[in-house]
Short mmCIF file of C-alpha atoms and ligand atoms in Angstrom, two decimals:
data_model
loop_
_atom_site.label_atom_id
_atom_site.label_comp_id
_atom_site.label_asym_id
_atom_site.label_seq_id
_atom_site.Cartn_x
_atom_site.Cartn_y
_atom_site.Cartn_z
CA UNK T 1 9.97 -11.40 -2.71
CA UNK T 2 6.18 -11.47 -2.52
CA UNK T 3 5.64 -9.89 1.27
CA UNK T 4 2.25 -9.30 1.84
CA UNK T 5 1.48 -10.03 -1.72
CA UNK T 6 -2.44 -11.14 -2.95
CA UNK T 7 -3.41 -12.52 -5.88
CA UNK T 8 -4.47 -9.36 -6.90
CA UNK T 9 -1.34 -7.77 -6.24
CA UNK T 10 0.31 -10.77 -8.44
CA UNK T 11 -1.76 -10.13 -11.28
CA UNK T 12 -1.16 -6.18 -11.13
CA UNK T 13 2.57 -6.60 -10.71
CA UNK T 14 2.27 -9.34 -13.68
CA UNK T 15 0.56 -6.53 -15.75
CA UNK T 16 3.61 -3.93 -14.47
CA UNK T 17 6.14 -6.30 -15.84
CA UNK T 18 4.63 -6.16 -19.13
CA UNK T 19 3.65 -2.15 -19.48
CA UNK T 20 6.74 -1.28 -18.34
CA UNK T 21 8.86 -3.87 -20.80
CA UNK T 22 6.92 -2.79 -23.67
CA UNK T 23 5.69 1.14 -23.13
CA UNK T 24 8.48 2.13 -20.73
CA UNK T 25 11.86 0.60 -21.31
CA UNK T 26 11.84 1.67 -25.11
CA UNK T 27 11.66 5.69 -24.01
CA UNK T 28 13.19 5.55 -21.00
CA UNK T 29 16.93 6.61 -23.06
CA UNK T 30 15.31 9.06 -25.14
CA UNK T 31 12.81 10.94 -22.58
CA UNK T 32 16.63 11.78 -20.51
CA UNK T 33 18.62 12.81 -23.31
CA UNK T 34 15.64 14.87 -24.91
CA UNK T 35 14.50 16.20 -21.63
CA UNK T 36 11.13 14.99 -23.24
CA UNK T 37 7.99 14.95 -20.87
CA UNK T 38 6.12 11.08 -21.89
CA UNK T 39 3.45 12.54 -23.05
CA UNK T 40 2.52 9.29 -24.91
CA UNK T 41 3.21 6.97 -21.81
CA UNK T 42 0.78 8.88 -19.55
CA UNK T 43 -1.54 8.75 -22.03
CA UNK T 44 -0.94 4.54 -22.38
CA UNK T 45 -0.73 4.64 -17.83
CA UNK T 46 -4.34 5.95 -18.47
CA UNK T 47 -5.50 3.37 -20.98
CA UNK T 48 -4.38 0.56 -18.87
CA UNK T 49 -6.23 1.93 -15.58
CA UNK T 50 -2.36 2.62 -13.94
CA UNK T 51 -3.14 6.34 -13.02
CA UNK T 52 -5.95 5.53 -10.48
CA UNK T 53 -4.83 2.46 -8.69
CA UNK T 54 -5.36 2.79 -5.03
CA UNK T 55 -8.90 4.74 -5.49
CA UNK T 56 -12.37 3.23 -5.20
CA UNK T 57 -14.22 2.41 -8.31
CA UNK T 58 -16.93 4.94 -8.18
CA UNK T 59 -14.46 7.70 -7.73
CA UNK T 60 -12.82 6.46 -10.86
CA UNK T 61 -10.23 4.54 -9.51
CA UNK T 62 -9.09 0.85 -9.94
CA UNK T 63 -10.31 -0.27 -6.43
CA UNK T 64 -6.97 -1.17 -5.27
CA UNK T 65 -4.68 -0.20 -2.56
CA UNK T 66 -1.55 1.05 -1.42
CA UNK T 67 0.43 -1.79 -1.85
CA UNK T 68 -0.62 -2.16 -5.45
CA UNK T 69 0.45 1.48 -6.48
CA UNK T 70 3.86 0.79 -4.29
CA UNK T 71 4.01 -2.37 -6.50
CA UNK T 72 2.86 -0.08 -9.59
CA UNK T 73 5.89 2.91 -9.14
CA UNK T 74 8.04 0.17 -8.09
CA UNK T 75 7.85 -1.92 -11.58
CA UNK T 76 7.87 1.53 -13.84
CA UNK T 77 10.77 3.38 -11.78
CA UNK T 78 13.16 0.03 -12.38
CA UNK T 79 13.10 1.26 -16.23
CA UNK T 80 12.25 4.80 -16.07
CA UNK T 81 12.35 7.21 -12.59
CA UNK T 82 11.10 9.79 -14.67
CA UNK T 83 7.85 8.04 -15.63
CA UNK T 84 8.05 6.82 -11.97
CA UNK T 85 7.40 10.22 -10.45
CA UNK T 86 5.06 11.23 -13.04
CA UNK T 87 2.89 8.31 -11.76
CA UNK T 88 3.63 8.99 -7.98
CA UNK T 89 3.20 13.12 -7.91
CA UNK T 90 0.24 12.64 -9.93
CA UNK T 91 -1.85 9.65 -7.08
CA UNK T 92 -0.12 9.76 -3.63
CA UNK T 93 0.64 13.67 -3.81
CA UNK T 94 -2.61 15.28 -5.68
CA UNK T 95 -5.44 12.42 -6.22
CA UNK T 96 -4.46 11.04 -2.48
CA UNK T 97 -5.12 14.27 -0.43
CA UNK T 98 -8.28 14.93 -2.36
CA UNK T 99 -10.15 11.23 -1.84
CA UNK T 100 -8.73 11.80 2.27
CA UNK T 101 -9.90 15.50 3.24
CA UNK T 102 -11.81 16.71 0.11
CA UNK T 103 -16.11 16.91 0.04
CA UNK T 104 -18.07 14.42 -2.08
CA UNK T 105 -18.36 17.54 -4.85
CA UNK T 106 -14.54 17.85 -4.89
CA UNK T 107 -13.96 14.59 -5.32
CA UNK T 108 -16.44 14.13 -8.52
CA UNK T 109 -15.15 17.48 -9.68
CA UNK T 110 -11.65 16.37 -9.57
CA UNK T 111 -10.74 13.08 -7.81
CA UNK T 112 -12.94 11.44 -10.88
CA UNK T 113 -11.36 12.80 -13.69
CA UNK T 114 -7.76 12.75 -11.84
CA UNK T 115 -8.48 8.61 -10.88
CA UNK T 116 -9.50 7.86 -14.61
CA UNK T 117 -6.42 9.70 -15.51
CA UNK T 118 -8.40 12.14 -17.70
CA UNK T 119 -6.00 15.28 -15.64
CA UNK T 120 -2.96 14.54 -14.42
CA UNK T 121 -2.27 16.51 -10.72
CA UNK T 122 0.55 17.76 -8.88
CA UNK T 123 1.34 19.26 -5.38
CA UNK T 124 3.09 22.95 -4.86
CA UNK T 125 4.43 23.25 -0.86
CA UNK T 126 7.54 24.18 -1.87
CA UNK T 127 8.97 27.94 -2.39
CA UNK T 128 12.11 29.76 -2.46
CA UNK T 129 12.23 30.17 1.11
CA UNK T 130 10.14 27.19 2.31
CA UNK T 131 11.85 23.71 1.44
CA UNK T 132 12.97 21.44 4.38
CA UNK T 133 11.45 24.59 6.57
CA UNK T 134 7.82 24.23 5.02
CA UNK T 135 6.14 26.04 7.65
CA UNK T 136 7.71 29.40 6.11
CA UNK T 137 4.88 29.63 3.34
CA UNK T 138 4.62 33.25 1.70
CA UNK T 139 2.43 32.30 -0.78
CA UNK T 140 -0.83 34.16 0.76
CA UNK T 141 -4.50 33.82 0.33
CA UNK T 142 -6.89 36.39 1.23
CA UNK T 143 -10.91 36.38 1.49
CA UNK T 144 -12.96 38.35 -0.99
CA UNK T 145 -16.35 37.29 -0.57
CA UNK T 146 -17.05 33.81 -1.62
CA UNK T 147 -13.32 33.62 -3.05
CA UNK T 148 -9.62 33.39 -2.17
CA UNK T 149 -7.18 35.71 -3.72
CA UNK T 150 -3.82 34.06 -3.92
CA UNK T 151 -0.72 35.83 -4.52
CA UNK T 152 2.94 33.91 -4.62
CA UNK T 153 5.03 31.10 -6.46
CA UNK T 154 6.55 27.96 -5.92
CA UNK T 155 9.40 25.92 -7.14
CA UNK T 156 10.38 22.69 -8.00
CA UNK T 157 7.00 21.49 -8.52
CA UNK T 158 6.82 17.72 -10.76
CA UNK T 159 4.16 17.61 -13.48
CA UNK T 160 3.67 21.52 -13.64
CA UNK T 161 2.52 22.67 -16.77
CA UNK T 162 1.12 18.96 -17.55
CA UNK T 163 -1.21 18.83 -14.73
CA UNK T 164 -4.43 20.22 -14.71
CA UNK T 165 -5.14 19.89 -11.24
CA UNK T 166 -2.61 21.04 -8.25
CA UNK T 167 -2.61 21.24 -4.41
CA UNK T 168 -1.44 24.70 -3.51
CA UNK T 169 -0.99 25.87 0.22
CA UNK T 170 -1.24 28.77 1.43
CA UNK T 171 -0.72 30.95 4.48
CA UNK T 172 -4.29 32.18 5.48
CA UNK T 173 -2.65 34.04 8.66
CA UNK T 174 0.45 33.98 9.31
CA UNK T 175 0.68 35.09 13.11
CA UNK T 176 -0.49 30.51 13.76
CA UNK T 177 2.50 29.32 12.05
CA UNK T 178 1.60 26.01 10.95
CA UNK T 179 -1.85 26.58 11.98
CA UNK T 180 -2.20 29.58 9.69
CA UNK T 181 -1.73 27.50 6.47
CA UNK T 182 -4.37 26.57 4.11
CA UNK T 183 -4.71 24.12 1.32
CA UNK T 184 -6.36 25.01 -2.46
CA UNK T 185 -7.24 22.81 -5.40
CA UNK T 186 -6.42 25.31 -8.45
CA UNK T 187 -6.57 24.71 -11.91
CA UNK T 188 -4.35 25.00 -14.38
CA UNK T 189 -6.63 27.49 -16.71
CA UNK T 190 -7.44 29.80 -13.77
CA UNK T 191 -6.47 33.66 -14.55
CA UNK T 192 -3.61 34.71 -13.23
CA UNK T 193 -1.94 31.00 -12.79
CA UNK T 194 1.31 30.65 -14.27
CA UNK T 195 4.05 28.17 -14.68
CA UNK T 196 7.57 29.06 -15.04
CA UNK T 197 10.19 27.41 -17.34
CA UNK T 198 11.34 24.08 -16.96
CA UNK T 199 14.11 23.15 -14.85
CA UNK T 200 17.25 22.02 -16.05
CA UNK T 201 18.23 19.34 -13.47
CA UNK T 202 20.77 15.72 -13.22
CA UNK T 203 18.44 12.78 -13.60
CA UNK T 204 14.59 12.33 -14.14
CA UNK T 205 14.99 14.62 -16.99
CA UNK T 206 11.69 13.76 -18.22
CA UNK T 207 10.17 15.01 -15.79
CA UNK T 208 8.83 18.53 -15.49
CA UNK T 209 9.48 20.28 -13.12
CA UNK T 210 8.73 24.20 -12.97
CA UNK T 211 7.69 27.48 -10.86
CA UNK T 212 4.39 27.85 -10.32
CA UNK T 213 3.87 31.95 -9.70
CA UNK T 214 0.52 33.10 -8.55
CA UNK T 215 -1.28 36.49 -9.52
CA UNK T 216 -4.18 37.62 -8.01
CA UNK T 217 -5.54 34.45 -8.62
CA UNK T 218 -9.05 33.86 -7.51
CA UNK T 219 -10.08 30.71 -6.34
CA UNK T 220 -13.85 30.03 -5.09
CA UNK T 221 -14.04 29.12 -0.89
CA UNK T 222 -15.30 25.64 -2.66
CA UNK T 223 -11.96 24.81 -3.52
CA UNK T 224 -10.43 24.71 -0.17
CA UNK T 225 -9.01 21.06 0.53
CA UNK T 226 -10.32 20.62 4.28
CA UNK T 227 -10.39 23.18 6.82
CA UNK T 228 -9.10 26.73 7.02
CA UNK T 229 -5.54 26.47 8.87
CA UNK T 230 -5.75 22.43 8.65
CA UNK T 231 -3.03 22.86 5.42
CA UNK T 232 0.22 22.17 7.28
CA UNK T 233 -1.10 18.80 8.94
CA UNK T 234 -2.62 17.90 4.91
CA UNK T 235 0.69 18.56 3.56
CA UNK T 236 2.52 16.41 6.30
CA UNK T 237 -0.05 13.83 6.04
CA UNK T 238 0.27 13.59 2.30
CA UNK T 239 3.78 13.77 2.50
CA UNK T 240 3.75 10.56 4.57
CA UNK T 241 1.92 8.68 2.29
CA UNK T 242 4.43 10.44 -0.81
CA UNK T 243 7.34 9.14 0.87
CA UNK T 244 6.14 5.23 0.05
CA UNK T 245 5.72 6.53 -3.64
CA UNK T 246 9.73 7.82 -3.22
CA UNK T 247 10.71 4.62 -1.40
CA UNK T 248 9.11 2.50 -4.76
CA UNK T 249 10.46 4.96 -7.00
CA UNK T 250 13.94 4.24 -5.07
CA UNK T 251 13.78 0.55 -5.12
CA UNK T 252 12.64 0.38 -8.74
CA UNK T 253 16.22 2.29 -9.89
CA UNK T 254 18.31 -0.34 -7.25
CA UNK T 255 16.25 -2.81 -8.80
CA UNK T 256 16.61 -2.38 -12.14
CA UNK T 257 20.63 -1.02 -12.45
CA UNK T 258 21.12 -4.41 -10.42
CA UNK T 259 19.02 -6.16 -13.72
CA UNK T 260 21.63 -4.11 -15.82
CA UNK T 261 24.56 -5.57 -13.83
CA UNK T 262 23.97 -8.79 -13.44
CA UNK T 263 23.44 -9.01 -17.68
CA UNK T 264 26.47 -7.20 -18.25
CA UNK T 265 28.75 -8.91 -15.42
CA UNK T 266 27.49 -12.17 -17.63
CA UNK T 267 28.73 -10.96 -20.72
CA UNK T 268 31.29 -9.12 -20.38
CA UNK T 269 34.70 -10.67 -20.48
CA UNK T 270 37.94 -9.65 -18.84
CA UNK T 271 40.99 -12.12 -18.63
CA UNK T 272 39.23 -15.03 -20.54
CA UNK T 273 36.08 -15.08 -18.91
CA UNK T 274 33.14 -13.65 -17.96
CA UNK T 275 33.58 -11.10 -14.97
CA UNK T 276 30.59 -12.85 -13.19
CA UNK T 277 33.54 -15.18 -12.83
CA UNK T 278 34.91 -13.10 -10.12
CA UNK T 279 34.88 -13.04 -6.69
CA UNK T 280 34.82 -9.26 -6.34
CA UNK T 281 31.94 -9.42 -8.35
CA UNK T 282 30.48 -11.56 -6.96
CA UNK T 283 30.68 -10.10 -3.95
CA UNK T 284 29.58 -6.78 -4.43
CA UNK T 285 26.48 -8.05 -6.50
CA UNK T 286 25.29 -10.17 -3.14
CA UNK T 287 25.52 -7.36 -1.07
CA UNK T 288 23.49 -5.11 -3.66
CA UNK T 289 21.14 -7.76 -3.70
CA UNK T 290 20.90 -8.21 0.02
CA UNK T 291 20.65 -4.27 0.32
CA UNK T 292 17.99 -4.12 -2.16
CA UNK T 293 15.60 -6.50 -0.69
CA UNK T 294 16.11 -5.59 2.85
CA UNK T 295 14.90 -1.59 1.44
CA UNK T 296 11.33 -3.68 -0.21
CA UNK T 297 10.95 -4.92 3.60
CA UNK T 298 11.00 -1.82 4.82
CA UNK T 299 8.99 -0.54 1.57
CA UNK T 300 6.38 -2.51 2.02
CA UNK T 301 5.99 -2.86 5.89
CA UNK T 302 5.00 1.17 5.43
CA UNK T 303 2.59 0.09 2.58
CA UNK T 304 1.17 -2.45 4.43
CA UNK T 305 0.27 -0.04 7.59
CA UNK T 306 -1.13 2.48 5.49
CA UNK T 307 -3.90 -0.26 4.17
CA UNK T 308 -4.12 -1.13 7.42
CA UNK T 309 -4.62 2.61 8.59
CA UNK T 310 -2.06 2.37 11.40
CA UNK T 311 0.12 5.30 11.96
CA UNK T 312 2.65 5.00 9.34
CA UNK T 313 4.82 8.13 9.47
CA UNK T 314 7.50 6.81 10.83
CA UNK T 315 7.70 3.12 8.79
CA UNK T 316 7.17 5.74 5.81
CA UNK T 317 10.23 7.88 6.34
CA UNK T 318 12.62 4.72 7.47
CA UNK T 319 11.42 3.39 3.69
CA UNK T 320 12.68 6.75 2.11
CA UNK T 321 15.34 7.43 3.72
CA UNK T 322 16.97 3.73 3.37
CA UNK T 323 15.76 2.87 -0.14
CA UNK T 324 17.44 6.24 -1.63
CA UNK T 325 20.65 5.27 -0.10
CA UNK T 326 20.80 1.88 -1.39
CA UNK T 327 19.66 3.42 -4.91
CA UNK T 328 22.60 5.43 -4.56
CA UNK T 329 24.97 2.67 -3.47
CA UNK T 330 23.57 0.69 -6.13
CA UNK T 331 23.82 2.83 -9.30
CA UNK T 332 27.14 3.63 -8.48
CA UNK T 333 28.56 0.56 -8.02
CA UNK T 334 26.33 -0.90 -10.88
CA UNK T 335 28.38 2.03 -12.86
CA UNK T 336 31.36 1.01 -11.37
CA UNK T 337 31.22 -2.64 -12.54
CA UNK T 338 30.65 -1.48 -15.76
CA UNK T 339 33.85 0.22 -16.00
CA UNK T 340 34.22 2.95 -18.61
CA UNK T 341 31.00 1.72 -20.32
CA UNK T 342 28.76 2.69 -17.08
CA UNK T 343 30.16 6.17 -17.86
CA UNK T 344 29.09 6.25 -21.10
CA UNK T 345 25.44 7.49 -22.01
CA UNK T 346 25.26 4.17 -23.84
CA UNK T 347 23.93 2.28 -20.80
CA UNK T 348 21.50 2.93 -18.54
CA UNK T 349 23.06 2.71 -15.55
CA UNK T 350 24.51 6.01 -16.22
CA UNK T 351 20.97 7.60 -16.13
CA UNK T 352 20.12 5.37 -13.17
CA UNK T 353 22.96 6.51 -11.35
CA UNK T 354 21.65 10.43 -11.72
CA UNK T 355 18.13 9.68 -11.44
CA UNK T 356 18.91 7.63 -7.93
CA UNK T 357 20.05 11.19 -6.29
CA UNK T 358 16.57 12.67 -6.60
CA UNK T 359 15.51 10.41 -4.19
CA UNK T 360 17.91 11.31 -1.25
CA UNK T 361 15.94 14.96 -1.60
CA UNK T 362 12.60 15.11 -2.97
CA UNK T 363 9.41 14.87 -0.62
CA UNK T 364 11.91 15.40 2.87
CA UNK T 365 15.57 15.25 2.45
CA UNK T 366 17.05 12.14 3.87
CA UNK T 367 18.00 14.46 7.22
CA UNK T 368 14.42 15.49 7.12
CA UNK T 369 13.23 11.72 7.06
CA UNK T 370 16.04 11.22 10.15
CA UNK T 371 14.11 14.24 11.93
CA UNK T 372 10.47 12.35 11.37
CA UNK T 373 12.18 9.23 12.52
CA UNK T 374 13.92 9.99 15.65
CA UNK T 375 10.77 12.96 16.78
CA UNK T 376 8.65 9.45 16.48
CA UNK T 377 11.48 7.54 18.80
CA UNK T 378 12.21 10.24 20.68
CA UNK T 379 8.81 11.43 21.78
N1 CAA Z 401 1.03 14.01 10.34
C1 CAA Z 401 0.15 14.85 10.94
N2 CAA Z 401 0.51 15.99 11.54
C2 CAA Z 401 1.82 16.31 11.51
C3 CAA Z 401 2.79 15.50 10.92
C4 CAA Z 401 2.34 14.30 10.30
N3 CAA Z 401 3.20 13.46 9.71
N4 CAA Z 401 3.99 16.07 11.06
C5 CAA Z 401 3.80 17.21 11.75
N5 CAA Z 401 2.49 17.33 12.02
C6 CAA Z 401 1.84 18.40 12.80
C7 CAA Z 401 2.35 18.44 14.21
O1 CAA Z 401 1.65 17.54 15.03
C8 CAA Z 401 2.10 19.87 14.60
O2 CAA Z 401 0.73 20.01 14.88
P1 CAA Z 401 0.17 20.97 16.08
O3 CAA Z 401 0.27 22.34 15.55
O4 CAA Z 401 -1.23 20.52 16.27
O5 CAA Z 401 1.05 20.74 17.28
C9 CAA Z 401 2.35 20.63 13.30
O6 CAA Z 401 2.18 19.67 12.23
C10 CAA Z 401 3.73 21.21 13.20
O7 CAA Z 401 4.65 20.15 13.40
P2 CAA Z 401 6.20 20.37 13.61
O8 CAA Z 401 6.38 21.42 14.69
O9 CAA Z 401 6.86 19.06 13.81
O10 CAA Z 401 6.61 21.03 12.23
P3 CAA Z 401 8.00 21.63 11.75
O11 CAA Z 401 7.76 22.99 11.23
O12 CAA Z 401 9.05 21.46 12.81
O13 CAA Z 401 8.37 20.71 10.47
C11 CAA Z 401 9.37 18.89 9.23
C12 CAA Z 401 8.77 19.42 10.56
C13 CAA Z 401 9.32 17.38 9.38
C14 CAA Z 401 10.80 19.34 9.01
C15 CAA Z 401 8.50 19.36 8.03
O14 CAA Z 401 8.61 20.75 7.80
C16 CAA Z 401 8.87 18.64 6.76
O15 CAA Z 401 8.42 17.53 6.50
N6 CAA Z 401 9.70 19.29 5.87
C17 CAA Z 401 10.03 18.72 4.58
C18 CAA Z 401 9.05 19.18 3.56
C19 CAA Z 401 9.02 18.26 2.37
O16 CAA Z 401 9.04 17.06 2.46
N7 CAA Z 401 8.90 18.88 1.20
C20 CAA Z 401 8.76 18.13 0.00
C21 CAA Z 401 8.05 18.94 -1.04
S1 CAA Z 401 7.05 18.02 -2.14
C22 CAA Z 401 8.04 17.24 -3.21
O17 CAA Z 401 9.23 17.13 -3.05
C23 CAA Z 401 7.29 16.62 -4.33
C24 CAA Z 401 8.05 16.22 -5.52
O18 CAA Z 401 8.84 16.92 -6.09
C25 CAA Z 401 7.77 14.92 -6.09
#
C-alpha cells in the first residue's frame, strides 16, 4: 500500500527494508531477553542518516518529512519495537519540539547535533502523580537571576540515561494550571540531574526507560523551549505529532507478527498438510490483513496532514488509538496460530505480542486518545 507515497518515500522505505533486515532483525531476540539497550544499532541509525529524517538539511537533518519518518518507525518497529521507540522518542518527542518552538541558537546548540544523531533526546512530562492527568506537574522551576532552579523527578521516561538531550516541563506557577507550566532543554551532564534505575517492564525490553529526579538543578533562562507558561500547549502539541510515531511503531509489530504468520501457517503441518490449508486460517489471516491496512490508512492520513500543516490532532489520536488495538489483536492471534510454539520464547511473535501492549498506553492511553477524539467531535 503506497498512499501518498513519492519516489522519495520509495527509495527511503527501500533503504528501511534493508537496515532493518540486516542491522535490526538479527538483535531484535537478544536486545528482549538481555534487556540490552542497541547501543550498536543507534549508532548504525546514525551512520545511515535514520535519526534526523524529517529535519531540514542545515539543521542536520535528512530534509525529509513526516511521512518518511512514519515510513522509517514503521519498517524498524515490524522487527524490533524496541529500536522503534528509540527512533521515535528520540525525533518526534525531543528533536521535533525543538526545530517547532526553539530559537535559531537552540536549534544549532542542540537540534544539530540531535538531527545528525550525534545525542540522542528524550521527553520527561510524566511523574508519579501526573500521567493521563499531565496538567498535575510538581516538578518546579524557580528564577535565580539569569537561571532556573529545578527541583522534581519523572518516570517512565524512554532513552533516559542514553540521551543527552531531554525536554523537561515544569510548573513555573502553579496557581494557571496549564498555563503555569514551562518547558526546559536540560542536559544530561548538568549538576544535580539524575537518572534512576531502569525499569523492569513486559515488552520493548530494550528500551530504557528510567526516573529522571531533579536536584537543584540549574538551568540558564536560554534553555527555555518557547515561552514562559506556553509548556502545556508544547507538550500537547508534541504529543500530537508522537502519537503518529506510536501509530508506526503499532503498525510495524501488526505488520511484522502477520510476516511471522503467514511463514509459519506455510510450513507448518497439521493433519497432512500445511495449516495455510485451512479455512480458519485462512480466515483469520484476511481479517488481520484487512485490519492492518485499514490502521496504515488511518496512519498515514495523520502523516499526511501534518506535512500539510492542517490540524492533525484528531487524525493523530484515531491512528493511535486504532493501530495499538489491531497490534494487539494481531500478536495474539499471530500467537495463537502458532499454537504452543507462539508461547515459546523461540519465536518472535511471543515478543511481538508483549511489545504490542505498550502501544495501547504510552504517549495517551487509548481512553486518553478517545478523550482527544470525541473533545474534537464534540466541540
Ligand atoms: N494542541 C494545542 N493545545 C492543546 C492541545 C493540543 N493538542 N490539547 C490541549 N491543548 C490546550 C487547550 O487548548 C487548553 O488551552 P487554553 O488554556 O488556552 O484553553 C490547554 O491545553 C488545556 O487543555 P485541556 O483543558 O483539554 O487539558 P486537560 O488537562 O483536560 O488534558 C488530556 C487533556 C488530553 C487528557 C491531556 O492531559 C493528555 O494528553 N494526557 C495524556 C498525557 C500523555 O500522553 N502522556 C504521555 C507521556 S510521554 C510518553 O509516553 C513518551 C514515551 O514513553 C515514548
Amino acid at each position: 500500500m503506497e498512499f501518498g507515497f513519492r519516489k522519495e518515500h520509495l527509495l527511503l522505505k527501500q533503504m528501511l527494508e534493508e537496515f532493518t533486515v540486516n542491522e535490526v532483525y538479527p538483535l531484535a531476540g537478544e536486545i528482549d531477553e538481555l534487556e540490552r539497550f542497541p547501543t550498536e544499532t543507534v549508532k548504525k541509525m546514525k551512520e545511515a542518516g535514520i535519526l534526523g529524517i524529517p529535519f531540514p538539511t542545515k539543521y542536520g537533518g535528512e530534509g525529509g518529512d513526516t511521512m518518511g519518518y512514519t515510513i522509517a518507525v514503521e519498517e524498524i518497529s515490524k522487527a524490533c519495537a524496541t529500536t522503534g521507540v528509540i527512533l521515535s522518542g528520540h525525533t518526534s518527542l525531543c528533536a521535533q519540539p525543538i526545530y517547532d518552538y526553539g530559537t535559531e541558537e537552540q536549534k544549532q546548540k542542540y537540534l544539530v547535533p540531535l538531527a545528525k544523531g550525534e545525542k540522542l533526546g528524550a521527553f520527561a512530562l510524566t511523574e508519579p502523580n501526573a500521567g493521563t492527568d499531565a496538567s498535575k506537574q510538581e516538578t518546579i522551576a524557580i528564577p535565580d537571576g539569569d537561571d532556573y532552579i529545578i527541583n522534581g523527578s519523572k518516570i517512565f521516561i524512554t532513552n533516559a540515561g542514553y540521551a543527552e538531550v531531554y525536554i523537561v516541563f515544569a510548573m513555573t506557577d502553579k496557581s494557571k494550571g496549564t498555563r503555569g507550566i514551562t518547558a526546559f532543554i536540560l542536559e544530561k551532564d548538568m549538576p544535580g540531574f539524575s537518572v534512576g534505575p531502569k525499569e523492569k517492564k513486559l515488552g520493548i525490553r530494550g528500551s530504557s526507560t528510567c526516573e529522571l529526579i531533579f536536584d537543584n538543578v540549574r538551568v540558564p533562562k536560554g534553555n527555555m523551549l518557547g515561552k514562559v507558561g506556553y509548556g502545556f500547549k508544547i507538550a500537547m502539541k508534541t504529543l500530537d505529532g508522537g502519537r503518529i510515531g506510536i501509530a508506526a511503531q503499532a503498525c510495524g509489530i501488526a505488520q511484522g507478527a502477520l510476516n511471522e504468520t503467514i511463514k509459519y501457517v506455510k510450513e507448518r503441518k497439521q493433519f497432512n498438510r500445511p495449516i495455510a490449508a485451512f479455512q480458519n486460517t485462512q480466515f483469520v489471516i484476511a481479517d488481520l490483513a484487512t485490519k492492518v491496512d485499514a490502521a496504515r490508512m488511518l496512519l498515514y492520513r495523520a502523516a499526511y496532514k501534518k506535512d500539510l500543516k492542517v490540524p492533525f490532532s484528531k487524525e493523530a489520536a484515531m491512528a493511535k488509538l486504532f493501530a495499538s488495538e489491531v497490534a494487539m489483536e494481531v500478536t495474539s492471534k499471530a500467537v495463537q496460530l502458532h499454537g504452543g510454539y507462539g508461547y515459546s520464547r523461540d519465536y518472535p511473535v511471543e515478543r511481538m505480542m508483549r511489545d504490542a501492549k505498550i502501544t495501547e498506553i504510552y504517549e495517551g492511553t487509548s481512553e486518553v486518545q478517545k478523550m482527544v477524539i470525541s473533545a474534537s467531535i464534540l466541540r
